[in-house]
Every structure is written in C-alpha cells, then in structure tokens.
Coordinates of C-alpha atoms in Angstrom, one line a residue:
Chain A
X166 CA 68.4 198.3 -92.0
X167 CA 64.6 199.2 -91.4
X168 CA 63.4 199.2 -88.2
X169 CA 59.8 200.2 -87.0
X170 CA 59.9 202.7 -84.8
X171 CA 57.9 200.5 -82.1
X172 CA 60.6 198.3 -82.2
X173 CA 63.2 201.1 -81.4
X174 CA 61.4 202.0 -79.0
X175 CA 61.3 198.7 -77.3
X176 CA 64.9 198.6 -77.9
X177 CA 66.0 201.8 -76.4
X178 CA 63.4 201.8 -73.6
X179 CA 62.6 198.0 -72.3
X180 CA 64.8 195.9 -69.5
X181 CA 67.4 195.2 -71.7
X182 CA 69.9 192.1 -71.2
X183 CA 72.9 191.7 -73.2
X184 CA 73.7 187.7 -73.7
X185 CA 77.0 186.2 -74.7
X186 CA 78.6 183.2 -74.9
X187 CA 82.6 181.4 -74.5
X188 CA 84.6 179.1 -77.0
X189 CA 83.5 176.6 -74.6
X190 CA 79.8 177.2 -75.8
X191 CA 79.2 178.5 -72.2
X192 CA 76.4 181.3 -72.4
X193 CA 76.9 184.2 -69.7
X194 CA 74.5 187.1 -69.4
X195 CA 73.4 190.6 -67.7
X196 CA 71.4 193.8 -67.4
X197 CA 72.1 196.1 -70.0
X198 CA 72.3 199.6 -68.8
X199 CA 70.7 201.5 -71.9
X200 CA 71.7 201.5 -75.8
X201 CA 72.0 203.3 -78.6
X202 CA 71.4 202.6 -82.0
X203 CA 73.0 203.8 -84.8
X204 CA 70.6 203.3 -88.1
X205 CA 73.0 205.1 -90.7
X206 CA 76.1 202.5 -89.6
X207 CA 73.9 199.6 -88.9
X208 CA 74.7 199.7 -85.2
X209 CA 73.5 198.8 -81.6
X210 CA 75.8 200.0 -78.7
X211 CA 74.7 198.3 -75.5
X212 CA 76.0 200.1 -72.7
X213 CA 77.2 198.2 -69.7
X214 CA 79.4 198.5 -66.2
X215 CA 82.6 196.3 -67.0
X216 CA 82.5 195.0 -63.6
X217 CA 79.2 194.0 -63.1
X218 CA 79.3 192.6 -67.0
X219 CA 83.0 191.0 -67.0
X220 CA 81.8 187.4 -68.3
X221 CA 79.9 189.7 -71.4
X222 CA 82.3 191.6 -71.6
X223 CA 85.2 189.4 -72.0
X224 CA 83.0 186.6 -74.5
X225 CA 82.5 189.6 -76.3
X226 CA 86.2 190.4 -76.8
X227 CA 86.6 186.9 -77.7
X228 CA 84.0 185.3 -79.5
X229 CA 82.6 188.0 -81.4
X230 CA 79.4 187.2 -81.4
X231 CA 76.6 188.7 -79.1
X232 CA 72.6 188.8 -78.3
X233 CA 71.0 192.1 -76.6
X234 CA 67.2 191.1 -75.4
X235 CA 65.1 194.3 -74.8
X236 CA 61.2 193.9 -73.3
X237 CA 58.5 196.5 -72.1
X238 CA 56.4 195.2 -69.0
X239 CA 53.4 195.3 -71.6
X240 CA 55.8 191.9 -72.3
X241 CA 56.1 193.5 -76.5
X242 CA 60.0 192.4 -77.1
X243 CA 63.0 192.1 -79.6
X244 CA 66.1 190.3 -79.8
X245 CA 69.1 191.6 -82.0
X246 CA 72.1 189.4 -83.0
X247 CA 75.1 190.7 -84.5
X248 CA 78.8 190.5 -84.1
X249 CA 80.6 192.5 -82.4
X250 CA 82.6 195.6 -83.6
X251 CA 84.0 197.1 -80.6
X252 CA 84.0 196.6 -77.0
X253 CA 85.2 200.5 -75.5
X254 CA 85.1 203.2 -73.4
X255 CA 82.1 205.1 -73.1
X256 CA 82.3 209.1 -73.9
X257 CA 80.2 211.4 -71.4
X258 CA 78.1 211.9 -73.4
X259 CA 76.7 208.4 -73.6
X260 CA 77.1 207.8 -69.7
X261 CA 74.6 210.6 -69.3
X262 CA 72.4 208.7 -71.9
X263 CA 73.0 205.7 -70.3
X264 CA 71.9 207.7 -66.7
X265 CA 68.5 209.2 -67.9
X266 CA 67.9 205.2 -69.3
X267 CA 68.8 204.0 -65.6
X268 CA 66.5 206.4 -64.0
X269 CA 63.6 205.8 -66.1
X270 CA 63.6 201.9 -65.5
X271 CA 63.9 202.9 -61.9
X272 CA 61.2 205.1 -62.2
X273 CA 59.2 202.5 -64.1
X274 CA 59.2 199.6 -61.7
X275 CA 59.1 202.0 -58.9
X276 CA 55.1 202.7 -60.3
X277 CA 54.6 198.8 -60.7
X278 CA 55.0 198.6 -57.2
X279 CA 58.4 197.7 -56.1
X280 CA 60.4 199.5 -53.4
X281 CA 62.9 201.7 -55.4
X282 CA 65.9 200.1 -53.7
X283 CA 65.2 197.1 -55.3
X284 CA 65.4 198.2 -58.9
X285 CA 68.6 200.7 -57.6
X286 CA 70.3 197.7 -57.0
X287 CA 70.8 197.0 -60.6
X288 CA 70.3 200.1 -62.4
X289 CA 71.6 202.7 -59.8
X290 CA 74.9 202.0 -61.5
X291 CA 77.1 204.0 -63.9
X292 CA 77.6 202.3 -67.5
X293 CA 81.4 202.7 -68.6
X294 CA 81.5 200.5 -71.7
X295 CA 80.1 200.3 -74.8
X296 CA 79.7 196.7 -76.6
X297 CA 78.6 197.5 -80.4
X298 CA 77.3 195.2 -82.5
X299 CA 76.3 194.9 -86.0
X300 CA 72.7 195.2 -86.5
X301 CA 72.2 191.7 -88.0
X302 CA 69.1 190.2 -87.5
X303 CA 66.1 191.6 -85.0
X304 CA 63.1 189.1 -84.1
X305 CA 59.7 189.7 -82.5
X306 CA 59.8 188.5 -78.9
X307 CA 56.9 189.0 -78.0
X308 CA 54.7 185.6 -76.8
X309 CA 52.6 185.1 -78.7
X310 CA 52.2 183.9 -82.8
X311 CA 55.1 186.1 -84.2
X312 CA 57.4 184.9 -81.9
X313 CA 60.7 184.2 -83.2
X314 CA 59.8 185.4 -86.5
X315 CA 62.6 188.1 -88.0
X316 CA 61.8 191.6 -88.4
X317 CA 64.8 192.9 -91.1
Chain B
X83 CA 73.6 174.5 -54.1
X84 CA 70.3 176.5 -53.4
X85 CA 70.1 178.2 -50.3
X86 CA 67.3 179.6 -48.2
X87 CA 68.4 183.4 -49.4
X88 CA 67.8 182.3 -53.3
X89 CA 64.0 181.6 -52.7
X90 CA 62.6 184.0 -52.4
X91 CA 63.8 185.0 -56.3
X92 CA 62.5 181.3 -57.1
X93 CA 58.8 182.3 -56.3
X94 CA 57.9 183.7 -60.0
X95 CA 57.0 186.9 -59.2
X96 CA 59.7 188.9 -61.6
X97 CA 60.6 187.5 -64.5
X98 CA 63.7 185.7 -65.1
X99 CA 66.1 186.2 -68.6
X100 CA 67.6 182.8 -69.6
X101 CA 70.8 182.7 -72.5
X102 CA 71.6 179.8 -74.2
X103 CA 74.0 179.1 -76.8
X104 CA 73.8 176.5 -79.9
X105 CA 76.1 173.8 -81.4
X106 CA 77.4 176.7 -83.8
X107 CA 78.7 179.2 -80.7
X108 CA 75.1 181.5 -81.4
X109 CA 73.8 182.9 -78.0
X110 CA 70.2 183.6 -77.6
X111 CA 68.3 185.8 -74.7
X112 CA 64.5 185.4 -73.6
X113 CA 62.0 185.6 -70.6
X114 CA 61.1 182.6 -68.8
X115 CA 58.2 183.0 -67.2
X116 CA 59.1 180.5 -64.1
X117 CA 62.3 179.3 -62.7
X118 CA 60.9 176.7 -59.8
X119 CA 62.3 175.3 -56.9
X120 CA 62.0 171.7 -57.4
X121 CA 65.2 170.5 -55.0
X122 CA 68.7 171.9 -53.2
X123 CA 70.6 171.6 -56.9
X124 CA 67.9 171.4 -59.7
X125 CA 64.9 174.0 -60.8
X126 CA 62.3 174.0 -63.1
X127 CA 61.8 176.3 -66.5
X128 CA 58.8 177.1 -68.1
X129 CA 58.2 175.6 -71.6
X130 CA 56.1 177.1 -73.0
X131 CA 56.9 177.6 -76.8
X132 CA 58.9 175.8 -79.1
X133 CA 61.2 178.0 -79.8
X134 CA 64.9 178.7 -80.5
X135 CA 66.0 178.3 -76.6
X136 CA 64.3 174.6 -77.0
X137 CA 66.8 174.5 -80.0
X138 CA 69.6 175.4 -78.1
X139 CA 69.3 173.3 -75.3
X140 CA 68.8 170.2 -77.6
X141 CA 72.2 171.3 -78.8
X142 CA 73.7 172.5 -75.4
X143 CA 72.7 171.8 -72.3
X144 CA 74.2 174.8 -70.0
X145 CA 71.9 177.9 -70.0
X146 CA 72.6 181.2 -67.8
X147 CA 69.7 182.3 -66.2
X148 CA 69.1 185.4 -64.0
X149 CA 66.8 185.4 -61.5
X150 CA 65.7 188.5 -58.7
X151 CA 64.7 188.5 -55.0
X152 CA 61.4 191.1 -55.2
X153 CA 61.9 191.0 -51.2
X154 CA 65.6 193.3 -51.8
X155 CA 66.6 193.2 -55.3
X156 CA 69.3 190.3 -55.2
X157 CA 70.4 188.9 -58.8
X158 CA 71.4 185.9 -59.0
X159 CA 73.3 184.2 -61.9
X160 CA 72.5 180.9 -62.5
X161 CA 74.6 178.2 -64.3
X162 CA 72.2 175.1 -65.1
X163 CA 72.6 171.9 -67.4
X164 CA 69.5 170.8 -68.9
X165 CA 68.5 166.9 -67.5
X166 CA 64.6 165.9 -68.3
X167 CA 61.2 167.1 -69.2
X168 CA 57.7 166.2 -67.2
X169 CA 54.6 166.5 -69.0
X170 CA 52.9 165.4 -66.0
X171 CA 52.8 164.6 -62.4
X172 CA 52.8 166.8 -59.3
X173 CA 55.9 169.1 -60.5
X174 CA 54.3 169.6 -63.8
X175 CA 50.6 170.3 -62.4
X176 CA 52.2 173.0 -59.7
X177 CA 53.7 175.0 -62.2
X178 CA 50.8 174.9 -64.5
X179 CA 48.8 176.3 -61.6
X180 CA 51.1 178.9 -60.9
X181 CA 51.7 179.9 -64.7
X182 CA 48.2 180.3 -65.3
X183 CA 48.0 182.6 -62.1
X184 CA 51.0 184.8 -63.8
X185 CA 49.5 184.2 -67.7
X186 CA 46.0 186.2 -65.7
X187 CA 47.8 188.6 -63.4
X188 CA 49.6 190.1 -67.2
X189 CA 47.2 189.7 -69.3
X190 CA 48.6 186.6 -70.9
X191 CA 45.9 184.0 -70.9
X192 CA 45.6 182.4 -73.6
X193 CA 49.1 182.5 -74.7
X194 CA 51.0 181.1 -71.9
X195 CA 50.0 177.5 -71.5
X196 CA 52.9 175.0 -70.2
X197 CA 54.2 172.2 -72.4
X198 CA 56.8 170.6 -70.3
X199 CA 58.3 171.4 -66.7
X200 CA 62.3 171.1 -68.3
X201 CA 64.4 170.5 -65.1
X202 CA 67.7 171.3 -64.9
X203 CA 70.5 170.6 -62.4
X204 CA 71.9 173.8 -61.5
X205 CA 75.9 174.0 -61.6
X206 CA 76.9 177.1 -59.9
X207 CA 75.1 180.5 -58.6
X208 CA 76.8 183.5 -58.1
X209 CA 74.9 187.1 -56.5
X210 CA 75.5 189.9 -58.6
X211 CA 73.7 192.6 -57.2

C-alpha cells in the first residue's frame, strides 16, 4: 500500500488512540503510545502499556479486528482499520521508539499551554506491547469535505 | 453516575476520542468536539457530520468515549448508550454557543456547525490515568 507521506506523518506523530471492540459489540478504547509502520509488510504496530490498554488488548486477542485513530493539533487526521496479526512483546528497540514518541507529545502539549504533569499522566508511561494490524483501509479524518473518504 | 471530579473534563476544552462499533463487529475512532454535562447519568455529543460514528450508533447504541480533566490530567473512560437527538431548545442552543467558541479558538469556523445535541445515558466511568 501507498501512503502519502503527510499521512505517515500524521500517523506516526499525532495523539494516537487505538479502538477495539468485544463479541458483544462493546467498543473499548485508549491512548496509543507511538507506532510503527511497516510499508514493505503492509503493517501498523501500535504500541501500548498492557495495563493501561487491557480492554484493547484483550478485544484484540479476540475479535481480531482493530481501529488506530492518529490526529495533529492542526486537527489533519487518519484512521486505519485492519485485523489484527499479532498482539506481543515489544523488543527494546521499539520501547525506546515508543519513548522518544511519548516525550515529543509531552513536549507538544507542554508548548500549547498545559502543565507538563498533565500530559505525563498518560504519556509518561513505558509501552510493553505491540498490537499489529494489517494495513487495510486509511481514511482522511480530518473535518472538513474529505472526511471519511478512503485514502488506499 | 457523574460526579463533581468528572467536570471539569466535561467543560470542552480538550478534545474527547469516542469508539463505536457497527452491527458487523467494525470499531471506529474519531474526535468529538464536545462531551456536555446535561445531568448526573446522561451527556451530550457533538454532531456535527454525518459520518460513520452516526452509522454506528444507528446500529449500536454503546460508544466508549474518553474524556481529560485540563485541571490534572484525569482520563476518564466512558461507557454511554445512545437515547435521543435535540435539534433545538436550550441544550441544543448552549452547545452551539460553546462549539462555535471552540470551531473560532482552532480555526474551525466554518466547518464545525452542530446538527443535533445526541444525548446519551452514560452506563459506567472508570479513571484511567
């Protein structure tokens, strides 16, 4: 799959949220902690903290199916949907991706005026688990007339 | 159900990420622009767009939406079932004031204008961070 590089950058760099749901048709949801995608396998790893992502985490295990929502605070946005090929471990290597990703969002809202101990609260976390899904479909999120409209 | 300590992440100032899932078991993931207080166990979305979350909803009523405190960082995970629409009427006129305040303070106008204050009753919230 093609994808503009704008719209890898929103990906990689935006608040990203990683949405799910149960058998039950119960939708769950959180903060992604950074991603990585994977253009030669047709891949998105989302990287999350198990514990602060168990509903995710477990839907993804189980239903297979999962939504990763990334947005810049210029409000430019893209959702991927894909099912999922692996819920693991994360290597080092990753974690410290996953890191630099935390402490730029930090940084980010920290210059759009909030106290850095309220973004901290969500991103000062360590990522330990990687959700990978197939890159599927990505659609323009951004408000506005292309809204909802695919991409790939 | 809503407590004095979820309000302040009720006032619109961050931006709250609602998932829904259809009929078929597919999840989808947006912004909502406004999650309002409208009583104890129901709030108020934004709608704004006609869009897949409208879908969803028309399909499923549960969302997950999660809301932040600006005043200490708080998330909060909210479980709500969708239960009516107001096109009009004090509810519908304070959130179109407010919206249009946000839709100026980003840059939006224009391109945010409410359709519909969709209220939902809100089934559980749970502070994850």
């Amino acid at each position: 799959m093609e994808i503009p590089q704008n719209c890898q950058d929103v990906l990689l760099n935006g608040i990203q949220h990683i949405g799910s749901a149960n058998s039950d048709l119960l939708p769950s949801q959180n903060f992604a902690h950074g991603a990585k995608l994977n253009l030669a396998k047709g891949t998105l790893t989302i990287f999350v903290q198990k514990n602060f992502c168990k509903n995710v985490v477990r839907d993804s295990e189980t239903s297979k199916r999962a939504v990763f929502y990334s947005a810049l605070p210029s409000h430019e946005a893209y959702q991927v949907k894909g099912d999922v090929i692996s819920v693991a471990p994360l290597s080092e290597a990753d974690v410290s991706q996953s890191q630099k990703y935390c402490d730029q969002v930090i940084q980010t809202l920290t210059e759009l005026g909030l106290s850095p101990d309220i973004p901290k609260k969500i991103w000062g976390r360590v990522a330990d688990t990687g959700i990978t899904i197939e890159l599927e479909q990505i659609f323009n999120q951004t408000p506005g007339p292309e809204a909802g409209k695919p991409i790939s | 159900m809503i407590k004095e300590e979820h309000l302040p992440a009720l006032q619109g100032l961050i931006p709250a990420c609602i998932t829904t899932c259809s009929a078929a078991g597919e999840p989808n993931a947006t912004v909502v622009s406004q999650v309002w207080y409208v009583d104890d166990e129901h709030v108020a979305l934004s709608h704004q767009f006609f869009n897949k979350t409208r879908r969803n909803i028309s399909e499923n009523p549960k969302a997950a939406v999660m809301i932040i405190s600006p005043e200490n960082g708080s998330a909060y995970d909210l479980i709500i079932s969708y239960e009516r629409t107001e096109t009009e009427g004090a509810l519908f006129d304070e959130m179109d004031m407010q919206l249009e305040a946000i839709a100026s303070m980003t840059g939006m106008s224009g391109i945010f204008k409410l359709l519909g204050a969709d209220v939902y009753k809100v089934e559980s919230i749970v502070q994850v961070a």
